Short mmCIF file of C-alpha atoms in Angstrom, two decimals:
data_model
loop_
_atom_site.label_atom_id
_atom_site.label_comp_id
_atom_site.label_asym_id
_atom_site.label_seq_id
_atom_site.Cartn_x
_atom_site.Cartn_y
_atom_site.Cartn_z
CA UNK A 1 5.00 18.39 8.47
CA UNK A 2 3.04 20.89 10.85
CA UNK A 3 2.33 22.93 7.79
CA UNK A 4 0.69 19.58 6.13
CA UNK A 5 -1.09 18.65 9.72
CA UNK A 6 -2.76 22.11 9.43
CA UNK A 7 -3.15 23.12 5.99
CA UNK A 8 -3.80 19.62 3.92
CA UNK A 9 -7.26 19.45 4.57
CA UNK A 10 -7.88 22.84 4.07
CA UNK A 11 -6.37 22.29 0.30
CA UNK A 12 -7.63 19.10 -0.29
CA UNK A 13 -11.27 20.02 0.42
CA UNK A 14 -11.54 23.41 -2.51
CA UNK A 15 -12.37 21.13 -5.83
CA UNK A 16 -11.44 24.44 -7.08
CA UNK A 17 -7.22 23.72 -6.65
CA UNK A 18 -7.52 20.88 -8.67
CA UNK A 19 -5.05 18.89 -6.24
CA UNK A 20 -5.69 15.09 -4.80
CA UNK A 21 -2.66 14.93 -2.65
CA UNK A 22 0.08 16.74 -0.69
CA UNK A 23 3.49 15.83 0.53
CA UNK A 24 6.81 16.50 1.32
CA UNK A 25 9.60 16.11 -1.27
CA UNK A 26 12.42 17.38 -2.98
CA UNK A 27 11.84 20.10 -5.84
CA UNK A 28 13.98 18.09 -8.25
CA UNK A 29 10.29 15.90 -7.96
CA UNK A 30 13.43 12.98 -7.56
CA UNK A 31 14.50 10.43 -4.75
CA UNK A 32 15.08 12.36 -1.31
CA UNK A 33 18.57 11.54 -1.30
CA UNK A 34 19.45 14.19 -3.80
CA UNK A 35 20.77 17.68 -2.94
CA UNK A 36 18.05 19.67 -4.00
CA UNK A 37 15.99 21.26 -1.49
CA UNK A 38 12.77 20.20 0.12
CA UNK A 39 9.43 21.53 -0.97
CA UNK A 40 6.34 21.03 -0.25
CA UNK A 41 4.51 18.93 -3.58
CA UNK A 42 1.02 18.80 -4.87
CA UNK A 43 -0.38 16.15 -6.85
CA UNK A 44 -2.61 16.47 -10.16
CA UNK A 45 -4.13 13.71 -11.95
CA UNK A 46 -2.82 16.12 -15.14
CA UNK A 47 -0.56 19.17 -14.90
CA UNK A 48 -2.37 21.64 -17.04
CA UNK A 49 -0.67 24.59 -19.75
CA UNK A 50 -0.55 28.30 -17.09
CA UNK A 51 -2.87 29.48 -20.41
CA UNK A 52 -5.58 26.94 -19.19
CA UNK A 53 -5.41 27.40 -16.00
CA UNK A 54 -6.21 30.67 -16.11
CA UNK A 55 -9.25 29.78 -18.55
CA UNK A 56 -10.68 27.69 -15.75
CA UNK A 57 -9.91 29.96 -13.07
CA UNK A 58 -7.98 27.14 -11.36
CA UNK A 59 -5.90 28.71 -8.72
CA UNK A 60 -1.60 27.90 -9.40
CA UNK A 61 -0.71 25.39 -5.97
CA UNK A 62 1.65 28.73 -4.97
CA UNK A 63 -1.50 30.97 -4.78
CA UNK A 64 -3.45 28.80 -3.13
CA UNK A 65 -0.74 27.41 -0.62
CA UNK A 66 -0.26 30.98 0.35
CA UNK A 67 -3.85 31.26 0.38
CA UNK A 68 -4.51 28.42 3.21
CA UNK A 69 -1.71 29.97 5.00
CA UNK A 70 -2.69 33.29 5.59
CA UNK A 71 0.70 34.73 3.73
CA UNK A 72 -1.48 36.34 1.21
CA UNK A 73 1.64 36.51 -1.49
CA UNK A 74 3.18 33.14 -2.89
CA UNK A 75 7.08 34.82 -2.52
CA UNK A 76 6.26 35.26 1.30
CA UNK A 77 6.13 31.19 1.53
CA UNK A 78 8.54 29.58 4.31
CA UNK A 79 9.19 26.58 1.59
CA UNK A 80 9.29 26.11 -1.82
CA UNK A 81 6.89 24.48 -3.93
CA UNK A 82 6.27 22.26 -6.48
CA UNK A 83 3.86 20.29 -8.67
CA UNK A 84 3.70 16.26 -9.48
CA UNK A 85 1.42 14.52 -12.24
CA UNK A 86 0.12 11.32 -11.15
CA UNK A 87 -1.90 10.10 -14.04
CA UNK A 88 -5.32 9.16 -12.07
CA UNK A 89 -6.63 9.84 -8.58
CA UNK A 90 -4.75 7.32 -5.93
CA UNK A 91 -6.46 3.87 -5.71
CA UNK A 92 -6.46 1.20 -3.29
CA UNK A 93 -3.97 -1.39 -5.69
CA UNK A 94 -6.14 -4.45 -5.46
CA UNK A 95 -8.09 -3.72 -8.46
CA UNK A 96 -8.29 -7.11 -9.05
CA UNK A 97 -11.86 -7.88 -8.07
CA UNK A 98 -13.53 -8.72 -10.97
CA UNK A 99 -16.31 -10.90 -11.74
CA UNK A 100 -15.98 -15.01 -12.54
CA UNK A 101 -16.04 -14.38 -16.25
CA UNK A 102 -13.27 -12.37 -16.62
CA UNK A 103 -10.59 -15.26 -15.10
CA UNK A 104 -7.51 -15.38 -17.03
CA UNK A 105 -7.51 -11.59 -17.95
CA UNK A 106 -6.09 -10.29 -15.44
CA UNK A 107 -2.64 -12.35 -15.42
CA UNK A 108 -0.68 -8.73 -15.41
CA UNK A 109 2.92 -8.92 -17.10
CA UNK A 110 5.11 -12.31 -17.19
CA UNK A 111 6.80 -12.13 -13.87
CA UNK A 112 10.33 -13.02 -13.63
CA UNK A 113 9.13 -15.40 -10.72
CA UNK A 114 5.84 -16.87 -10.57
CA UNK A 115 4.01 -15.16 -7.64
CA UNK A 116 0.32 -16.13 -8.64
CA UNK A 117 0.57 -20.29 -8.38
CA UNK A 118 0.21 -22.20 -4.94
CA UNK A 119 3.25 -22.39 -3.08
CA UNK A 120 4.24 -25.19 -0.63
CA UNK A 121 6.59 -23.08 1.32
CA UNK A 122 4.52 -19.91 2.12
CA UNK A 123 6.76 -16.84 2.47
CA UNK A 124 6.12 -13.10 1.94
CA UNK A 125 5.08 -11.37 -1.81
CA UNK A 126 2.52 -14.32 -2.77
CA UNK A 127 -0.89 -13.96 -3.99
CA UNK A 128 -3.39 -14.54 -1.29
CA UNK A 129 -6.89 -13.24 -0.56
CA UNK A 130 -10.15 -13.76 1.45
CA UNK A 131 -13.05 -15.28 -0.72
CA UNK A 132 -15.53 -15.79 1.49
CA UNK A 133 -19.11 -14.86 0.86
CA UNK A 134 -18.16 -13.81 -2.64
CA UNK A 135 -16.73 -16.82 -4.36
CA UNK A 136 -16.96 -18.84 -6.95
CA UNK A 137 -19.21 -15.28 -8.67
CA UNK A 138 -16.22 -12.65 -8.00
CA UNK A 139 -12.20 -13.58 -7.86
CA UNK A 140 -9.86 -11.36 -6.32
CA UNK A 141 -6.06 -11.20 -5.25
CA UNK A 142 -3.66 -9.32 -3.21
CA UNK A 143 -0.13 -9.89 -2.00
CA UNK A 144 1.08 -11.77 1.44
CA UNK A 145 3.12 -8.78 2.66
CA UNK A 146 4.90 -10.41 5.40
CA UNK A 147 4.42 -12.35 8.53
CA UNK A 148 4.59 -11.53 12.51
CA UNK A 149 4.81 -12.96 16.04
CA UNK A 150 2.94 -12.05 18.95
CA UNK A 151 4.09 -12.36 22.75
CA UNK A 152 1.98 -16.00 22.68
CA UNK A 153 4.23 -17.37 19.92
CA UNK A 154 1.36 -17.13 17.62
CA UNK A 155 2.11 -16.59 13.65
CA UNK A 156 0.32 -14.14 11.49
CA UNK A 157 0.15 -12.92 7.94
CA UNK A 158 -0.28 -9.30 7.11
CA UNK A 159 -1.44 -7.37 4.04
CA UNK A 160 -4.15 -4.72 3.38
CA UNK A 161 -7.82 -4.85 4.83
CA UNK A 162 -8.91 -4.20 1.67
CA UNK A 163 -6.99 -7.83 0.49
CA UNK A 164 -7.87 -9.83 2.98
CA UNK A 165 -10.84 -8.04 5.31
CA UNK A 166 -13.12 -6.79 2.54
CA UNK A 167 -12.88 -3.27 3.27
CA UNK A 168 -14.16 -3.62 6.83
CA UNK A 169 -17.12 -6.39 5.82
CA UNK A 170 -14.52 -9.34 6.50
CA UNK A 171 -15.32 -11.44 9.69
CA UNK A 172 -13.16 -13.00 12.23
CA UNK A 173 -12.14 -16.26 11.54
CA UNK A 174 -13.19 -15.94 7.74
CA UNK A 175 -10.61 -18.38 5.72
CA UNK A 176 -7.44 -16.51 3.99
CA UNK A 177 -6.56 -18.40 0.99
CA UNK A 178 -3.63 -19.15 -1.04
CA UNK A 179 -3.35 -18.74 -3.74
CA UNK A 180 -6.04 -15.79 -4.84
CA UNK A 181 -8.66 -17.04 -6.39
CA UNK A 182 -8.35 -14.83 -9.33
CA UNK A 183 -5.21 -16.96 -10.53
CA UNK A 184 -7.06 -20.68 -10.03
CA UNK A 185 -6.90 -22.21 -13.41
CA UNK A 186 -10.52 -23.56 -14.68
CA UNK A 187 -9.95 -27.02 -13.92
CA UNK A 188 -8.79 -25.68 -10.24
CA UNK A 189 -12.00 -23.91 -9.88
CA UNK A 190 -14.23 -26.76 -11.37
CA UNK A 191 -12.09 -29.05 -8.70
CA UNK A 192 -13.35 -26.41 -5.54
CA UNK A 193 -16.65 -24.93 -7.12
CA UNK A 194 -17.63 -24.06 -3.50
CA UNK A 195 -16.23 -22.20 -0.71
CA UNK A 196 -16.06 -25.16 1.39
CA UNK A 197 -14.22 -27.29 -1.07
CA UNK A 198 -11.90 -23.84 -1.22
CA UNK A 199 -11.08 -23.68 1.77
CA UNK A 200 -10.57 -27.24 2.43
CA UNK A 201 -7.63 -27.18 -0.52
CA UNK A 202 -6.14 -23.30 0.06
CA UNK A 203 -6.85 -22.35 3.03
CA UNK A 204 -3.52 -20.87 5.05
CA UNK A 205 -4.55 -18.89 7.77
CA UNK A 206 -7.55 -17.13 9.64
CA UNK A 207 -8.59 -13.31 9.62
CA UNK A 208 -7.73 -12.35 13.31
CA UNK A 209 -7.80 -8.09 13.32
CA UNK A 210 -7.93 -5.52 11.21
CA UNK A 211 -8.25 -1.76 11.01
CA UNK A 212 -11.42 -0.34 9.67
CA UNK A 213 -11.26 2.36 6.87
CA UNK A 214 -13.04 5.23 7.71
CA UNK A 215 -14.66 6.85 4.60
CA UNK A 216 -16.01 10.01 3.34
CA UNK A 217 -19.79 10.58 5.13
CA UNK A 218 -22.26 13.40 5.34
CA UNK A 219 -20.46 14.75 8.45
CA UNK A 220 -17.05 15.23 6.62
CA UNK A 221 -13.70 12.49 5.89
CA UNK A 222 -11.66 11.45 8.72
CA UNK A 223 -8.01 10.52 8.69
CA UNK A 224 -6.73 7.29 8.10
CA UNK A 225 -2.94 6.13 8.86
CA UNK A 226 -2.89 2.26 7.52
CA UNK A 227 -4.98 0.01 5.77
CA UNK A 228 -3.67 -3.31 7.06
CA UNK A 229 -5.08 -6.63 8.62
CA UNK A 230 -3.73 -9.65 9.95
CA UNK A 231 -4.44 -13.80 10.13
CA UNK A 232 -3.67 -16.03 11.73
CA UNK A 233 -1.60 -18.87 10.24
CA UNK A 234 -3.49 -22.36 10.41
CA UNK A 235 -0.97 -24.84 10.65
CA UNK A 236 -1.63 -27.86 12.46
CA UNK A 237 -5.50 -26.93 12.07
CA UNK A 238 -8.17 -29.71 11.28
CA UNK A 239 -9.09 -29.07 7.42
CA UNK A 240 -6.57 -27.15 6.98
CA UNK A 241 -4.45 -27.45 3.77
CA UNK A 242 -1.02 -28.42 4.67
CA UNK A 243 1.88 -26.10 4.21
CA UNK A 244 5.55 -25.71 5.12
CA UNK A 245 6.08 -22.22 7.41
CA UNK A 246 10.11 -23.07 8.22
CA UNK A 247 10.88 -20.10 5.37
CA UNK A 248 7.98 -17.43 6.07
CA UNK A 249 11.15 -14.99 6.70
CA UNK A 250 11.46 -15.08 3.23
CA UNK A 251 10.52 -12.11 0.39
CA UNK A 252 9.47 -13.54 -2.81
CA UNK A 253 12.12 -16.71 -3.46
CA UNK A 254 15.02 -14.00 -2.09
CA UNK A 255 16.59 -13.67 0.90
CA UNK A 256 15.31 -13.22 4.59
CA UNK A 257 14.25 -9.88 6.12
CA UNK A 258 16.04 -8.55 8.72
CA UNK A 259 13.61 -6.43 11.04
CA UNK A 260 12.44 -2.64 10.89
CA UNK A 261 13.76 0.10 9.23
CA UNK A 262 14.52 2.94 11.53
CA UNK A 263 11.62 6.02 10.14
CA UNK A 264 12.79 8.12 8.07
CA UNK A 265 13.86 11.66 8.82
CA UNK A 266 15.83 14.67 8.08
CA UNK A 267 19.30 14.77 9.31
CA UNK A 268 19.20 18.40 11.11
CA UNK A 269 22.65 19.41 10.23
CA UNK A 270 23.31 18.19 6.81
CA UNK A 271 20.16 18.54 6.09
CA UNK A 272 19.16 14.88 4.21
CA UNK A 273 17.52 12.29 4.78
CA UNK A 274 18.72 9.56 6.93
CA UNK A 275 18.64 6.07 5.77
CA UNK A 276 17.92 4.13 2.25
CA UNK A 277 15.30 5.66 0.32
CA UNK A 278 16.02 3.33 -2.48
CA UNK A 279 13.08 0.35 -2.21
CA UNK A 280 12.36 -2.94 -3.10
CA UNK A 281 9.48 -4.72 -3.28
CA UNK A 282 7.93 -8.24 -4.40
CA UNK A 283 4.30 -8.54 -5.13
CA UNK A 284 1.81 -11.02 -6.69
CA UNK A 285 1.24 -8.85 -9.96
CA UNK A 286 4.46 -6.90 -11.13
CA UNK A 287 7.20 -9.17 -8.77
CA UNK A 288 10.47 -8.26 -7.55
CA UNK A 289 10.57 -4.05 -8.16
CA UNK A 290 12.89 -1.43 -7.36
CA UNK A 291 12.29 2.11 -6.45
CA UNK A 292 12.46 5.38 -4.43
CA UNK A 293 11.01 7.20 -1.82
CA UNK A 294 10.05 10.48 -3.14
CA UNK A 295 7.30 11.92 -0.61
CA UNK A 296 6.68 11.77 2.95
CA UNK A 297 3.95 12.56 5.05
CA UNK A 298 1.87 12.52 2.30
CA UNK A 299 -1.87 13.66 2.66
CA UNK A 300 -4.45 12.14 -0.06
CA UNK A 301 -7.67 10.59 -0.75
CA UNK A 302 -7.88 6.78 -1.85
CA UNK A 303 -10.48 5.63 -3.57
CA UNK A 304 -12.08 2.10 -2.42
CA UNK A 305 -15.10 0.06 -3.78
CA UNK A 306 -16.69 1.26 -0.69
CA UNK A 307 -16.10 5.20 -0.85
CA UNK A 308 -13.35 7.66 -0.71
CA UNK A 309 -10.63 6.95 2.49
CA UNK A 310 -8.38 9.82 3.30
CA UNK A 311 -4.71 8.69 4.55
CA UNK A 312 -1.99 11.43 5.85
CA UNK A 313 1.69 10.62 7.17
CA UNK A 314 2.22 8.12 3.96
CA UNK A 315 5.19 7.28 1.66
CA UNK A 316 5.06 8.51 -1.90
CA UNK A 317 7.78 6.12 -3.97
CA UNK A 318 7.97 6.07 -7.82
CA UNK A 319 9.98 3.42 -10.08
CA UNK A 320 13.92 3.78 -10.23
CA UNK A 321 15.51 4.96 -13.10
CA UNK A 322 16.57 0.94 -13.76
CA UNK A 323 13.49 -0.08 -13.58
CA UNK A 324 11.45 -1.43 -16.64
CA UNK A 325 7.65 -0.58 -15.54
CA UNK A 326 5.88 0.53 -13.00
CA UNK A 327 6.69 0.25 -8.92
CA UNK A 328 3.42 -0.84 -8.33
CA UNK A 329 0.25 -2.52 -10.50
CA UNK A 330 -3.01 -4.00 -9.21
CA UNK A 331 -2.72 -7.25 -7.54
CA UNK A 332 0.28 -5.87 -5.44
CA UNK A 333 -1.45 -4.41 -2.54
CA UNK A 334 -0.88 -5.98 0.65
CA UNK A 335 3.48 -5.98 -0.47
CA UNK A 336 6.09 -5.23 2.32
CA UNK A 337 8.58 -2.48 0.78
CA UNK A 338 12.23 -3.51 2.50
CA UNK A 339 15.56 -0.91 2.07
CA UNK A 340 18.59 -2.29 0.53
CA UNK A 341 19.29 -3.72 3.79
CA UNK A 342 15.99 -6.12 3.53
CA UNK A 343 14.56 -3.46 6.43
CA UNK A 344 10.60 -3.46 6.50
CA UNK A 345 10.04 0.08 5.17
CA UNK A 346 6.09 0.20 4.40
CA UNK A 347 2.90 -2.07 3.37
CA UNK A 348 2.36 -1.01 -0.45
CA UNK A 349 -2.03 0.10 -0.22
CA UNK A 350 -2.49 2.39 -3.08
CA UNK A 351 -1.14 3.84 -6.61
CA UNK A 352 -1.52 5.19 -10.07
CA UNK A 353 0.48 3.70 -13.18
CA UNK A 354 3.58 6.43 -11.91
CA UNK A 355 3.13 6.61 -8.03
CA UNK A 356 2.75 4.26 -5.48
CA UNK A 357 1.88 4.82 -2.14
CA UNK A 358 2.57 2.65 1.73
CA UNK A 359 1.83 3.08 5.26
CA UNK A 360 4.96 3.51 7.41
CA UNK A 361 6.03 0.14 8.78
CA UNK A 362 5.66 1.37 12.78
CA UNK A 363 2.04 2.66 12.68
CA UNK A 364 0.93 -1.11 10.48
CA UNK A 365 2.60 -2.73 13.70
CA UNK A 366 1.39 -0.33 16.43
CA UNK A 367 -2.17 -0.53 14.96
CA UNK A 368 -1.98 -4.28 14.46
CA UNK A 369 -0.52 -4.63 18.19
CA UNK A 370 -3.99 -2.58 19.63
CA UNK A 371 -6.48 -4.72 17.30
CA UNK A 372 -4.79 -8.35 17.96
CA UNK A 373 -4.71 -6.94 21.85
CA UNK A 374 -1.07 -8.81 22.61
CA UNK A 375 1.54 -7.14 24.55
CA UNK A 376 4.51 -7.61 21.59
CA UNK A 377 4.02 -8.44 17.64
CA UNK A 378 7.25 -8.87 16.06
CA UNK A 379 8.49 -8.78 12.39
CA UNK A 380 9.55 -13.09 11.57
CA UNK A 381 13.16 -12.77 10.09
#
């Protein structure tokens, strides 16, 4: 990881190496609970013939990793190395931002269970977003990823700024509504043609924190570690549309979660990882999925409506074997990952069709903890 803290940006910057992300994985490019070794892994949108690399005078990820490190030879590496095709440059997952005429195209597959209608009985992995200033022209939807307690007994929501704080324009108090508006049906929206009459009907809780992104400027790209926000529920408030909270423990219509997976890390005598790297996950677009951690401490740049965010120390996870699609679609940002033992694992922020990436659960909840400004936030199981 020290390599990574001193070397990423350095790698990431050259256009030249042809690379939008670095990580640490296992050279099988498989779950890191096999028994090959570790590596250190680049990503490419496309892994490209050796003939045309050398035709383009891209540099191979060995030379230039022993480049950045001052080894001069690739052989003289501490680590192995290896390569992983992503399809596309990492995206913040919303994607689903699109403008009033286009309602109804954006459905994504037939979900085993129906994310995208207006639930009752909120609980975690339903579609949610924040409309304001931007509705009835633009729809959009992300995913409720699960829901906290401060040391006041408050409630909150979480998912991604970008789902419910608008990439850092959201304001405080701004209504969070349920569900997105991107999955009203056309009588629904001809019922609350106005924000007012929105948020009257949906409205579920109100936008309390959030982290800003910090984007590519003329000075350079800072580091980012989450890309999370969190409201307020509004039960009990005047207006507010009534809903039951007795099962927000909940993920999707499964079971309860049961607190915070410990962080993941390398057992130093066996030399594996310690704890589940298999993952589940339930969001708005794709539903109940199942996958596994393949990365960590992954260094990449995201790309937002508003600019280009770079994020280090993330989780790279990719579909299981078992599963039928993708991990991860558009629509699904905002999703808690949980283990096998319903442990918080991540918030799901950003993908490609074959990769998906999360912030590590402890630095959404430390970050959350500084911007609400309470002395304890706790995960509601």
């Amino acid at each position: 990881m020290s390599w990574l803290d001193a070397h990423a940006d350095a790698l990431l910057d050259d256009p030249s190496n042809n690379l939008i992300g670095v990580g640490i994985g296992k050279k099988s490019a498989g779950p890191l609970s096999d028994d090959s070794p570790f590596c250190i892994t680049g990503f490419v949108e496309k892994k490209l013939p050796e003939k045309t690399v050398k035709q383009q005078g891209i540099p191979l990820f060995a030379v230039a990793a022993a480049a950045v490190s001052g080894v001069g030879r690739p052989r003289d590496l501490p680590f192995e190395i290896d390569l992983v095709e992503t399809g596309a440059r990492f995206a913040a997952q919303p994607g689903l931002t699109v403008s009033n005429s286009q309602r109804g195209l954006h459905g994504g597959m037939p979900p085993t269970l129906d994310l995208q209608k207006r639930f009752q009985v909120l609980r975690a992995g339903i579609g949610i977003t924040n409309p304001q200033r931007a509705y009835p022209q633009t729809l959009s939807v992300g995913t409720l990823g699960f829901f906290v307690v401060d040391d006041q007994g408050r409630h909150y929501l979480v998912s991604n700024n970008h789902v419910i704080a608008a990439e850092n324009a959201g304001r405080k108090g701004d209504a969070i509504v349920q569900p997105g508006t991107l999955d009203l049906t056309a009588s629904e929206m001809a019922l609350m043609s106005t924000p007012a009459k929105l948020n009257a009907q949906l409205k579920i809780a109100t936008l309390s924190a959030w982290i800003d992104l910090q984007f590519r400027g003329p000075s350079g790209i800072p580091f980012n570690d989450v890309d999370c926000a969190a409201a307020e529920l509004a039960v009990g408030e005047s207006g507010a549309a009534k809903r039951d909270v007795t099962e927000i423990a909940r993920v999707g219509l499964g079971g309860n979660l049961r607190g915070v997976a410990t962080p993941f890390a390398v057992d130093p005598v066996t030399g594996q990882v310690a704890g589940s790297t298999r993952v589940y996950k339930t969001g708005r677009t794709t539903g109940w999925t199942e996958g596994d951690v393949t990365q960590l401490a992954v260094v990449t740049d995201v790309t937002y409506g508003a600019g280009v965010a770079r994020f280090r120390n993330q989780i790279g996870i990719q579909a299981s074997a078992d599963n039928t699609g993708p991990f991860s679609k558009p629509g699904d940002s905002g999703s808690g990952i949980v283990n096998r033992d319903q442990e918080l694992v991540g918030l799901l922020f950003a993908g490609t069709e074959t990769q998906t990436l999360a912030n590590p659960i402890q630095l959404v909840l430390n970050a959350l903890k500084t911007a609400l400004g309470v002395k304890s936030l706790d995960v509601v199981t």
